Short mmCIF file of C-alpha atoms and ligand atoms in Angstrom, two decimals:
data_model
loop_
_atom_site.label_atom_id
_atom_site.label_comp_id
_atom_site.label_asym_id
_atom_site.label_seq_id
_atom_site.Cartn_x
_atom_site.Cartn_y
_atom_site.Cartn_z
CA UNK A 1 -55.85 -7.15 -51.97
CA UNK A 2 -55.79 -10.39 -52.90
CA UNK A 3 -59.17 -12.08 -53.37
CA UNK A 4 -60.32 -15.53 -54.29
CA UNK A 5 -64.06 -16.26 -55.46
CA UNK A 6 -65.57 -19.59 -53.20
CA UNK A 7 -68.65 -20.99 -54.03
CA UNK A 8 -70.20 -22.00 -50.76
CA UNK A 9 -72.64 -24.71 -50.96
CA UNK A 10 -73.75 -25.53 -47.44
CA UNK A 11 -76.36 -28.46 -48.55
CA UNK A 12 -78.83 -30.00 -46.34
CA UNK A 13 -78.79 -31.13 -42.52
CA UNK A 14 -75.32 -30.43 -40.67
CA UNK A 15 -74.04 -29.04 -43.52
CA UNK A 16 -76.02 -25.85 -42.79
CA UNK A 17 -74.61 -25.68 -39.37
CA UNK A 18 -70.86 -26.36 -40.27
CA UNK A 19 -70.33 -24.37 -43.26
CA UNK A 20 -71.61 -20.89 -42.60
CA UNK A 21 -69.46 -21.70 -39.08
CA UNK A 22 -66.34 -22.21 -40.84
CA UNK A 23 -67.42 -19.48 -43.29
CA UNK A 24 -67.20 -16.67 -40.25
CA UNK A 25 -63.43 -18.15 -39.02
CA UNK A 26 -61.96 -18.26 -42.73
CA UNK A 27 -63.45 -14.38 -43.07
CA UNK A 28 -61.66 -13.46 -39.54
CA UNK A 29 -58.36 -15.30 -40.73
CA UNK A 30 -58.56 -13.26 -44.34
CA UNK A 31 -58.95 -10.48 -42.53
CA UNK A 32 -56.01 -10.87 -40.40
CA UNK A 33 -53.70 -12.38 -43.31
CA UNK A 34 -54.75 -9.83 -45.63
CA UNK A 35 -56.77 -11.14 -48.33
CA UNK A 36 -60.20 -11.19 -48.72
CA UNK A 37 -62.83 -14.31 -50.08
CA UNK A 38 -65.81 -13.45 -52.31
CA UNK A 39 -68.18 -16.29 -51.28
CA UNK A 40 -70.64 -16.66 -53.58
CA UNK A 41 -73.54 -18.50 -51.67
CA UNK A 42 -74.97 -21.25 -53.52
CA UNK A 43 -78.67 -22.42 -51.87
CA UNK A 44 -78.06 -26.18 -53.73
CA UNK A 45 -79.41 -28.72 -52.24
CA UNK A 46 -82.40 -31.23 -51.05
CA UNK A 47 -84.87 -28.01 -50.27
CA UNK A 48 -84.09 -26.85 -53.68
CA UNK A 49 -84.51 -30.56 -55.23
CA UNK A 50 -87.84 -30.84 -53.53
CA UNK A 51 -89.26 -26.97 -54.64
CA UNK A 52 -87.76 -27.92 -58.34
CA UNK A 53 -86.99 -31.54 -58.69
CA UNK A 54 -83.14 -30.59 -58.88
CA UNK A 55 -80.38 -30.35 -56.94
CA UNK A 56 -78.51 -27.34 -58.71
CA UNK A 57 -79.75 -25.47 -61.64
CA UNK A 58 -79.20 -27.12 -64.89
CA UNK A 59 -76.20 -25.01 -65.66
CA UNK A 60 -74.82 -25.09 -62.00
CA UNK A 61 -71.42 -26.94 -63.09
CA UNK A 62 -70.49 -24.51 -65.65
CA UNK A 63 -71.53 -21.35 -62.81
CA UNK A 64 -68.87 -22.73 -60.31
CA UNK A 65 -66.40 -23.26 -63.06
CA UNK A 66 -65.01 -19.66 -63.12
CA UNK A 67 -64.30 -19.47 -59.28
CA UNK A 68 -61.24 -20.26 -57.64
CA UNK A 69 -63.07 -22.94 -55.36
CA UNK A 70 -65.87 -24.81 -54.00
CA UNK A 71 -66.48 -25.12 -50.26
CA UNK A 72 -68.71 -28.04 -49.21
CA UNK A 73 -71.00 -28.75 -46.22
CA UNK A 74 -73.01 -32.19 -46.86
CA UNK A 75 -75.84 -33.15 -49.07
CA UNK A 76 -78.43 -36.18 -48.33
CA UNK A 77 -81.80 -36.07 -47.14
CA UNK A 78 -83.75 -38.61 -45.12
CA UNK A 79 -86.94 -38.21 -47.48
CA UNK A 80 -85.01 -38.18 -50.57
CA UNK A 81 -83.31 -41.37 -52.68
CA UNK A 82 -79.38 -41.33 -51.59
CA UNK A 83 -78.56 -41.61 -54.99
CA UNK A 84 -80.29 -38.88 -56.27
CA UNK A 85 -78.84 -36.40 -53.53
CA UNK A 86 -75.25 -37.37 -54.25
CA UNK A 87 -75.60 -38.05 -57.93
CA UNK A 88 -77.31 -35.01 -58.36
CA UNK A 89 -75.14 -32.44 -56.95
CA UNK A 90 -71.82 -33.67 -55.36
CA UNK A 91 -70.24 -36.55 -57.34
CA UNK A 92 -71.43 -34.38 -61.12
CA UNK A 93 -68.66 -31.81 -59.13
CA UNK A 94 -66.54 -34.02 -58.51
CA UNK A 95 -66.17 -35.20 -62.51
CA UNK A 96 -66.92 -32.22 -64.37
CA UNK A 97 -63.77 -30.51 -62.66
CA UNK A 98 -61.95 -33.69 -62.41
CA UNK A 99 -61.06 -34.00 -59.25
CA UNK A 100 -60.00 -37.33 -59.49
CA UNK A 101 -57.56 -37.05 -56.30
CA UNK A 102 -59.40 -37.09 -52.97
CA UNK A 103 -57.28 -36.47 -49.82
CA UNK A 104 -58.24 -37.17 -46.61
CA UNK A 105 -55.81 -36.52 -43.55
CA UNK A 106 -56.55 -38.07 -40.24
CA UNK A 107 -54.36 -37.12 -37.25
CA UNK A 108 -55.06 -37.78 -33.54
CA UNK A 109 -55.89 -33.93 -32.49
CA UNK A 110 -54.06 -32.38 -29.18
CA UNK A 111 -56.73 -33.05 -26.19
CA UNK A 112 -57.95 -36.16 -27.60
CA UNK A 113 -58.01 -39.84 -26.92
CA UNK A 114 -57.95 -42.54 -29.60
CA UNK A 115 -60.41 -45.06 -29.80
CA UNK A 116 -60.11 -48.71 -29.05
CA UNK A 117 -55.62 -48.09 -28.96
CA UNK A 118 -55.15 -46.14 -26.63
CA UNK A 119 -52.46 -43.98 -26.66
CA UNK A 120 -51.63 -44.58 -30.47
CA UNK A 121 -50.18 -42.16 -32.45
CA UNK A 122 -52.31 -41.46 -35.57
CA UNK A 123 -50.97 -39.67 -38.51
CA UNK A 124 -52.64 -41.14 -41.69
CA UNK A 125 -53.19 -39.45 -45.20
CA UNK A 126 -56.20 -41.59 -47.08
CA UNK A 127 -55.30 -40.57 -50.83
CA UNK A 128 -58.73 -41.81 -52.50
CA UNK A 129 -59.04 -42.04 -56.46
CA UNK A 130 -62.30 -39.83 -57.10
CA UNK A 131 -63.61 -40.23 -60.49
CA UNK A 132 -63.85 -43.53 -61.32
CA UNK A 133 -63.50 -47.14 -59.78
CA UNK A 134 -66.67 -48.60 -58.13
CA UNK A 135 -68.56 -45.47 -58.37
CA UNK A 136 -69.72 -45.78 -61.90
CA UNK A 137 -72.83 -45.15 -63.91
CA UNK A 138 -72.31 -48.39 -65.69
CA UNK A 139 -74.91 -50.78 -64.93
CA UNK A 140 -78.58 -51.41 -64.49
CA UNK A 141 -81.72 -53.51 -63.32
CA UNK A 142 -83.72 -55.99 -65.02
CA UNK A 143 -86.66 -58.23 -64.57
CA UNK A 144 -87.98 -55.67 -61.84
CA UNK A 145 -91.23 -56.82 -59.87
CA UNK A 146 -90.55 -60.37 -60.51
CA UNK A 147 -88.95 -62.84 -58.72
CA UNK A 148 -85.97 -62.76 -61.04
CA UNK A 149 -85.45 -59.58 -60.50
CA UNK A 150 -81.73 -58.45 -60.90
CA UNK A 151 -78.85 -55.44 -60.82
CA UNK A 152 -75.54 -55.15 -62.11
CA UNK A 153 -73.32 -52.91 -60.91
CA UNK A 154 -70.03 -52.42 -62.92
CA UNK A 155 -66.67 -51.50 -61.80
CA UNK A 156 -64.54 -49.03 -64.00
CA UNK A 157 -60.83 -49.13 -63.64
CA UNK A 158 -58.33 -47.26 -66.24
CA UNK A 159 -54.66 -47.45 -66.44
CA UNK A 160 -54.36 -43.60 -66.54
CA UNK A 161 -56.66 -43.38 -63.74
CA UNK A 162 -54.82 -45.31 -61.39
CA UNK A 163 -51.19 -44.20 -62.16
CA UNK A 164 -52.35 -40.56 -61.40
CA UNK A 165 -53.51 -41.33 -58.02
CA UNK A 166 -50.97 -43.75 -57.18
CA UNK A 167 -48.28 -40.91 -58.44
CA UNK A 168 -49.46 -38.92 -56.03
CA UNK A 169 -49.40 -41.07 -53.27
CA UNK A 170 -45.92 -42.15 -54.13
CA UNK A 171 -44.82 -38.71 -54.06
CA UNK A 172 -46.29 -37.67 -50.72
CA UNK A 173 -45.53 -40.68 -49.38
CA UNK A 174 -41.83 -39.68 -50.08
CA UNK A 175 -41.83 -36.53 -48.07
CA UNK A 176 -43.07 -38.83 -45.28
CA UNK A 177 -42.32 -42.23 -43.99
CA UNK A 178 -41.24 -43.48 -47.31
CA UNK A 179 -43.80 -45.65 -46.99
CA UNK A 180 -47.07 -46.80 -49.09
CA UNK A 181 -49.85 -48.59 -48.98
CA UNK A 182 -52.14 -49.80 -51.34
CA UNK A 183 -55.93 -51.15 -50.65
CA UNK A 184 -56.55 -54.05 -52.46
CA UNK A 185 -58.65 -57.13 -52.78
CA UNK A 186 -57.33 -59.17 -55.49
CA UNK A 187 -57.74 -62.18 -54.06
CA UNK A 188 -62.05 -62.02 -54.36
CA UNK A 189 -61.89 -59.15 -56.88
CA UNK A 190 -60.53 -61.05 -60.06
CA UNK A 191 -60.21 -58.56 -62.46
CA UNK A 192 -60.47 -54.88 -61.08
CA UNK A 193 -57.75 -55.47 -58.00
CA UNK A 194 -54.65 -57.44 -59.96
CA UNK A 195 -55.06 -54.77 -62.56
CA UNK A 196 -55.28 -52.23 -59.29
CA UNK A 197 -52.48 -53.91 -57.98
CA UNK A 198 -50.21 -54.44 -61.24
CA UNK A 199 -50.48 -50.54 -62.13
CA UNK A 200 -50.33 -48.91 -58.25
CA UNK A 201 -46.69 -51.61 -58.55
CA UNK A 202 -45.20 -50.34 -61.73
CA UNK A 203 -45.81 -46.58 -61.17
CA UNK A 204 -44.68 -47.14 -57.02
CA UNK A 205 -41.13 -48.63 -58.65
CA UNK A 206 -40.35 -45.09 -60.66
CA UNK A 207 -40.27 -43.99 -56.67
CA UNK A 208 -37.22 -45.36 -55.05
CA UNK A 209 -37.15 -44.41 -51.90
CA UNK A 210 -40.89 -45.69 -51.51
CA UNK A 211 -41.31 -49.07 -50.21
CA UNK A 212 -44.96 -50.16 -51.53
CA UNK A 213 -47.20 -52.21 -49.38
CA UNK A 214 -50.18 -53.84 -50.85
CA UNK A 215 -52.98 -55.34 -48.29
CA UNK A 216 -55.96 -56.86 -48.60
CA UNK A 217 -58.86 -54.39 -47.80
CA UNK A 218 -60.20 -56.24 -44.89
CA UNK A 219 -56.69 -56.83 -42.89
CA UNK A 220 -56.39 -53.22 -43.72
CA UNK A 221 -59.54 -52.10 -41.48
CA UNK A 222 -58.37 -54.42 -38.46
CA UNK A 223 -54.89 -52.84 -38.66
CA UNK A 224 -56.48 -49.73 -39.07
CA UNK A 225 -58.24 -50.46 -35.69
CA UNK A 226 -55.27 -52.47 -33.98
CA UNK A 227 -51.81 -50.75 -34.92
CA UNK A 228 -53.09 -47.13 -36.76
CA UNK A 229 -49.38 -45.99 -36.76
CA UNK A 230 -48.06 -48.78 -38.88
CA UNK A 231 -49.91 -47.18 -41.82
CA UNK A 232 -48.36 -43.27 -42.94
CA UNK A 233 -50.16 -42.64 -46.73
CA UNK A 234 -52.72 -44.86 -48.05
CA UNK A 235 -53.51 -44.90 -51.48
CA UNK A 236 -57.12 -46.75 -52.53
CA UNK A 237 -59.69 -47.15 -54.47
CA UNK A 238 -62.91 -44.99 -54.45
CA UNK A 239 -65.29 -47.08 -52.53
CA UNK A 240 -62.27 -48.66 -50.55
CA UNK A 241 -60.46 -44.94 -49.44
CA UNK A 242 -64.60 -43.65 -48.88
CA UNK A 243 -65.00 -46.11 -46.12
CA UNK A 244 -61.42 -46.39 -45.09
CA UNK A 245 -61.79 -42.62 -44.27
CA UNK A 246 -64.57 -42.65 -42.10
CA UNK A 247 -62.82 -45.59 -40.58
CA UNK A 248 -59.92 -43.76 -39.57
CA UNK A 249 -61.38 -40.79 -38.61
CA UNK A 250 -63.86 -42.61 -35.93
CA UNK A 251 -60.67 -43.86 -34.41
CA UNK A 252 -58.82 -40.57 -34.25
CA UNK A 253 -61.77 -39.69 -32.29
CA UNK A 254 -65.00 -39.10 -34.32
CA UNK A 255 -66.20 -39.00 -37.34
CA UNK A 256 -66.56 -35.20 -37.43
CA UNK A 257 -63.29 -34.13 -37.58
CA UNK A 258 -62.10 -35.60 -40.89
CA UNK A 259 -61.48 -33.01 -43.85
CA UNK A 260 -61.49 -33.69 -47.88
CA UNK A 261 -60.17 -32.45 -50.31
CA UNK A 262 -61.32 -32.82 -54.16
CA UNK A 263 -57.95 -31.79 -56.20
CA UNK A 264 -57.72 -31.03 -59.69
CA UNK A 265 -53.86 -31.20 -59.77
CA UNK A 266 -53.56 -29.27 -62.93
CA UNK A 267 -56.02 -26.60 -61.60
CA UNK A 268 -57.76 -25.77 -64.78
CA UNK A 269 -60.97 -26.25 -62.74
CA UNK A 270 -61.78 -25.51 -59.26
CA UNK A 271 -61.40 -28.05 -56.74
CA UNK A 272 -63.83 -28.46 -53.80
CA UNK A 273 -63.17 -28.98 -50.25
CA UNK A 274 -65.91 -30.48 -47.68
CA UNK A 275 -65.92 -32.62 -44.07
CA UNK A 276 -66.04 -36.42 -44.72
CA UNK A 277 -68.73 -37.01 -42.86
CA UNK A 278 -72.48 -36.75 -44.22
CA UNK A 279 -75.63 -34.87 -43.03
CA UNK A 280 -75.89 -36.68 -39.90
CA UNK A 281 -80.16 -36.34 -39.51
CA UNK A 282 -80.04 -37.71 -36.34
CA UNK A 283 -78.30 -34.61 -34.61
CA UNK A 284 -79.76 -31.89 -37.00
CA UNK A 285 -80.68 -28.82 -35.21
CA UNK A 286 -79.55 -29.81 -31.99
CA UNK A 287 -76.38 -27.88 -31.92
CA UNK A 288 -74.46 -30.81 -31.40
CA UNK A 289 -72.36 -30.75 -35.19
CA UNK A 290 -69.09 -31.06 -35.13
CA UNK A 291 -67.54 -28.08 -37.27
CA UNK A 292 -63.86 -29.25 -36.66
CA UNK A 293 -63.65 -31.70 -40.25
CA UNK A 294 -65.39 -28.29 -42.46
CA UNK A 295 -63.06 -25.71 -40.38
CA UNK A 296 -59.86 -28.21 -41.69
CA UNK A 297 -61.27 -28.56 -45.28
CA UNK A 298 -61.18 -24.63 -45.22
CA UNK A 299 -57.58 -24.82 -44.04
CA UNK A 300 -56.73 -27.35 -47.31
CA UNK A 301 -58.88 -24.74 -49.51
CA UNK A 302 -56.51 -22.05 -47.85
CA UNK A 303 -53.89 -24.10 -48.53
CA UNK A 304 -54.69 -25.13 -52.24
CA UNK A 305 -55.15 -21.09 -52.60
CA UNK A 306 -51.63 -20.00 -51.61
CA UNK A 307 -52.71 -18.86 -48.31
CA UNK A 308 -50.62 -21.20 -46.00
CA UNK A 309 -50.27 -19.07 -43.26
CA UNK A 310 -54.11 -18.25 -42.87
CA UNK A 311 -54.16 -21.88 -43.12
CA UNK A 312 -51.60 -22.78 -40.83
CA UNK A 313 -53.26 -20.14 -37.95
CA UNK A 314 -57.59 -21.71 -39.00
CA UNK A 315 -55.98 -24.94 -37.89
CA UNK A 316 -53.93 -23.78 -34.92
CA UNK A 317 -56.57 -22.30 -33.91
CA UNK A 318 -59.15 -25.23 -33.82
CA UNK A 319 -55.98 -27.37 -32.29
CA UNK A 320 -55.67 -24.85 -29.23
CA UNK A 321 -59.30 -24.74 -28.64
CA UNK A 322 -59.64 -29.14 -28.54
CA UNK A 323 -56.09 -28.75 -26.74
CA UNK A 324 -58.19 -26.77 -23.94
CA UNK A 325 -60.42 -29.88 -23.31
CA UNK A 326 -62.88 -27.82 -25.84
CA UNK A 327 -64.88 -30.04 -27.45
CA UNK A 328 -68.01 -30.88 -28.87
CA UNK A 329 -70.25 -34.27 -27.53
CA UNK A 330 -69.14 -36.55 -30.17
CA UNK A 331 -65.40 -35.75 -29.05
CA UNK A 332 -67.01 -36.29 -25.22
CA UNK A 333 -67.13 -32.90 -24.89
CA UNK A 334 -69.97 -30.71 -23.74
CA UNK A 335 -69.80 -27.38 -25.56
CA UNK A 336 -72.50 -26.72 -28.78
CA UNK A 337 -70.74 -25.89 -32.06
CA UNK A 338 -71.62 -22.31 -31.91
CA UNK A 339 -69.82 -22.33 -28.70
CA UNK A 340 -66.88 -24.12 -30.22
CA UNK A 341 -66.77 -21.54 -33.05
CA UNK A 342 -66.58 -18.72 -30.29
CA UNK A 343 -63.47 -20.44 -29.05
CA UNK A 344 -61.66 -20.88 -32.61
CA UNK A 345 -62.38 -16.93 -33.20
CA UNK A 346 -61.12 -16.18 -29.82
CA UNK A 347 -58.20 -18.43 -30.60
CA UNK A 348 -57.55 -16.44 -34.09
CA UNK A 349 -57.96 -13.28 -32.60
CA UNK A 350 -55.39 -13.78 -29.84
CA UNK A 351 -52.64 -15.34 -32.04
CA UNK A 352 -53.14 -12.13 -34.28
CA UNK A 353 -52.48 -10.08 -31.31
CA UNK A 354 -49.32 -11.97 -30.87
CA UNK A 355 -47.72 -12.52 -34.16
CA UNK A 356 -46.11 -15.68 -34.68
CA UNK A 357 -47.37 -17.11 -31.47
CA UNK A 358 -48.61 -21.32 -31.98
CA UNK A 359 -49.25 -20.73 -35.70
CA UNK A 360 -45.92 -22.90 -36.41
CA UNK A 361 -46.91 -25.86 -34.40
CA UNK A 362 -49.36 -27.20 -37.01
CA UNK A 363 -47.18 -26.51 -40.03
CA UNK A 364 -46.35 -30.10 -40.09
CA UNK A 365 -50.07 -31.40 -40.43
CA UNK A 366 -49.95 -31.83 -43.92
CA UNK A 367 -46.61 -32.90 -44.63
CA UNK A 368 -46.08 -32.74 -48.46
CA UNK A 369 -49.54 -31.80 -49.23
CA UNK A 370 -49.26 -28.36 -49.55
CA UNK A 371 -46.47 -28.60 -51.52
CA UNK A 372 -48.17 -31.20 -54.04
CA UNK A 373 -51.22 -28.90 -53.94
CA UNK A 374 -48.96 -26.04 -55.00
CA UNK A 375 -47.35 -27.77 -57.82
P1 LIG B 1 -73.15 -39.21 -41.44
O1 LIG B 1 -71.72 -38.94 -41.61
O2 LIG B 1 -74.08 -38.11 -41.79
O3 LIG B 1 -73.46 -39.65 -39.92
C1 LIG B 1 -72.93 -40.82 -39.33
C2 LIG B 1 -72.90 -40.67 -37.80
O4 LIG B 1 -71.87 -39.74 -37.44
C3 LIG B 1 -74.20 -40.10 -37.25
O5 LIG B 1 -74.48 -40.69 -36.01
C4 LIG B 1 -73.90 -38.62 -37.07
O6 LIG B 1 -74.62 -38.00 -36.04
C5 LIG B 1 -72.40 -38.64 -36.75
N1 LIG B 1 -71.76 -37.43 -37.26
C6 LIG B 1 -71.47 -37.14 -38.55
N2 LIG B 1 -70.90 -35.95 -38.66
C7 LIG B 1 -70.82 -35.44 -37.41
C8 LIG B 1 -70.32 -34.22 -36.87
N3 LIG B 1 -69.78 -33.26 -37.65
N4 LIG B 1 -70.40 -34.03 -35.54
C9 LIG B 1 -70.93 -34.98 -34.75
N5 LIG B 1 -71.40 -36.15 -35.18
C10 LIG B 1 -71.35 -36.38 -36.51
O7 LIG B 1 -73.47 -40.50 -42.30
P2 LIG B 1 -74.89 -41.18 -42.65
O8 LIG B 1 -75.79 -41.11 -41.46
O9 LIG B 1 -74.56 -42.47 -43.22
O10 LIG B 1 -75.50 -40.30 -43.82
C11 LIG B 1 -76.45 -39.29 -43.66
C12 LIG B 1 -76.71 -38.64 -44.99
O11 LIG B 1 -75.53 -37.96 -45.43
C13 LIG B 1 -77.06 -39.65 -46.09
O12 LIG B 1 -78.06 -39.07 -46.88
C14 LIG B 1 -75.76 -39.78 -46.89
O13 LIG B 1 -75.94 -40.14 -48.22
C15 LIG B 1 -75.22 -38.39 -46.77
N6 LIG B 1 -73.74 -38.30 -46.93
C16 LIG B 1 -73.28 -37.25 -47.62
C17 LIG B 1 -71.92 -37.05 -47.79
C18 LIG B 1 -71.45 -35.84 -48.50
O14 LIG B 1 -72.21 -34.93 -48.77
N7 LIG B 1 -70.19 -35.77 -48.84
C19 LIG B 1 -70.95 -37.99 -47.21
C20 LIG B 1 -71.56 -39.05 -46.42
C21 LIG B 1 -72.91 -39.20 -46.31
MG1 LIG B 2 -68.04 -41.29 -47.15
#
């Protein structure tokens, strides 16, 4: 049978709630596609950091390298230093298995209402470069406790690093609208964005049938808001596609349904798949998590694996059920996510009792992705 080996690490607050819930539907879809996952359950996170003082063991990159995946809940604590939560466990994945392309999907769900445009069709792939960019470890304080105090914070933008990610927009973007665009602020970013700009240009023009659209960052969030289906594939920075994503996803509906996926194109090294959205404190416990963004990261994973029928049937499933009027509070539903998981199993189980039935509906969801992912 085939089997694939998943590190699960389900991380602190929500995370804990979504994960093992996505864990149980993935099992009942490998069941049903015949294949079988060998999670190997990773207890990473903010309880560990405050028993040991670290987020993973000190050889936890080079455990995860030999599996065929990572699946991600969230990591962040409300008594613990944001930095040392995400620098300590997620973003060290994230470079050690360079995964420098991050791809975020955002489509307006069956049974759901857009915010603020109504009736909008949303269809948006975020494609986010992941390794470098504003998120670097180049920088530092000085003069602390005075009055001079002082940080620097310094950006870190290579050639290579932006033709890769803005290849791989240019190709998706080809199997879809034929249309790109770029996030950009070279008109207050002097040096990072013209280079941005410049490099995303010259590697768009080896795609011809790709019109490229650069816009400035902040017109980009009020279009985002205003007229969501004049943008098809986005391709951005790393702090510019991180809040872009969140962005998009709150006006598909919520925050919680947005998926992510951490690629390693060549797929020497396992890539990792997790929900966009964080910890969220302030529901913890409550039952009240949204598991839809982790139960569509496990579709990508299924995806990335070969598996695109189990995929296509985790995310038909999780359609049907929000299609019902299913949904959890943040959606304006009224059902618990344990509740919601009952649905997407029941929704699993009865398409396997029907072959064929639904699963084809959502094959279009990722245009082009799976096929890049399969490359
Ligand atoms: P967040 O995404 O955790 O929460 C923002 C808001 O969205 C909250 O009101 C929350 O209740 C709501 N929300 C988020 N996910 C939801 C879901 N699945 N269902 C229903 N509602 C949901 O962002 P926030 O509050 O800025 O960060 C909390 C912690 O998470 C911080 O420590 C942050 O660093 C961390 N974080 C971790 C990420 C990761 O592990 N990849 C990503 C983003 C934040
Ligand atoms: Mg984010």
């Amino acid at each position: 049978m085939r089997t694939y080996t998943i590190d699960v690490i389900a991380g602190d607050g929500i995370g804990k709630e979504v994960a093992p819930a996505a864990v149980t539907c993935i099992d009942e879809i490998a069941a049903q596609h015949e294949f079988r996952v060998a999670w190997r359950d990773r207890d990473w996170g903010s309880d560990r950091y405050l028993a040991d003082g670290a987020m993973m063991p000190a050889d936890g990159i080079d455990q995860l390298r030999d599996g065929d995946g990572i699946f991600l809940g969230a990591v962040g604590h409300p008594d613990i230093d944001d930095t040392v939560t995400l620098w300590g466990l997620l973003i060290p994945i994230r470079r050690a298995f360079q995964q420098y392309l991050n791809i975020r999907p955002v489509r307006l769900l069956p049974g759901i209402q857009p915010r603020v445009t109504r009736n909008a069709e949303i269809d948006v792939v975020i494609v986010r470069e992941n390794v470098e960019g504003e998120y670097s470890e180049v920088g530092g304080r000085a003069y602390e406790g005075t009055p001079e105090a002082m940080a620097f914070q310094q950006s870190l933008f290579t050639k290579r690093g932006i033709t890769r990610v803005a290849e791989y927009a240019a190709q998706l973007a080809s199997t879809r609208r034929g249309h790109l665009v770029s996030a950009t602020k070279s008109n207050g970013l002097l040096h990072s964005m013209p280079f941005w700009d410049e490099t995303v240009a010259e590697t768009v023009a080896r795609f011809p049938g790709v019109e490229l659209e650069s816009v400035l960052i902040d017109a980009l969030t009020a279009r985002m808001v205003l007229a969501p289906n004049s943008v098809d594939v986005i391709v951005a920075s790393n702090l510019f596609g991180d809040i872009l994503s969140d962005l998009a996803a709150a006006v598909a509906g919520s925050i919680g349904i947005a998926p992510s996926a951490n690629v390693n194109p060549d797929r020497a090294m396992p890539s990792m798949f997790e929900p966009v959205h964080g910890t969220a404190p302030d529901i913890v416990g409550k039952g009240l998590a949204n598991p839809v963004g982790q139960l569509w990261a496990g579709a990508m994973m299924l995806e990335h694996l070969g598996e695109a029928q189990g995929a296509a049937a985790l995310r038909g499933a999780f359609e049907r059920a929000l299609a019902d009027g299913v949904s959890t509070p943040d959606l304006g539903g009224s059902v618990s996510t344990s509740e919601f998981i009952d649905e997407v199993l029941k929704h699993i189980r009865s398409t396997a009792k029907a072959p064929g039935s639904g699963v084809t509906s959502t094959g279009t969801l990722l245009r082009g992705v799976a096929a890049q992912l399969s490359r």
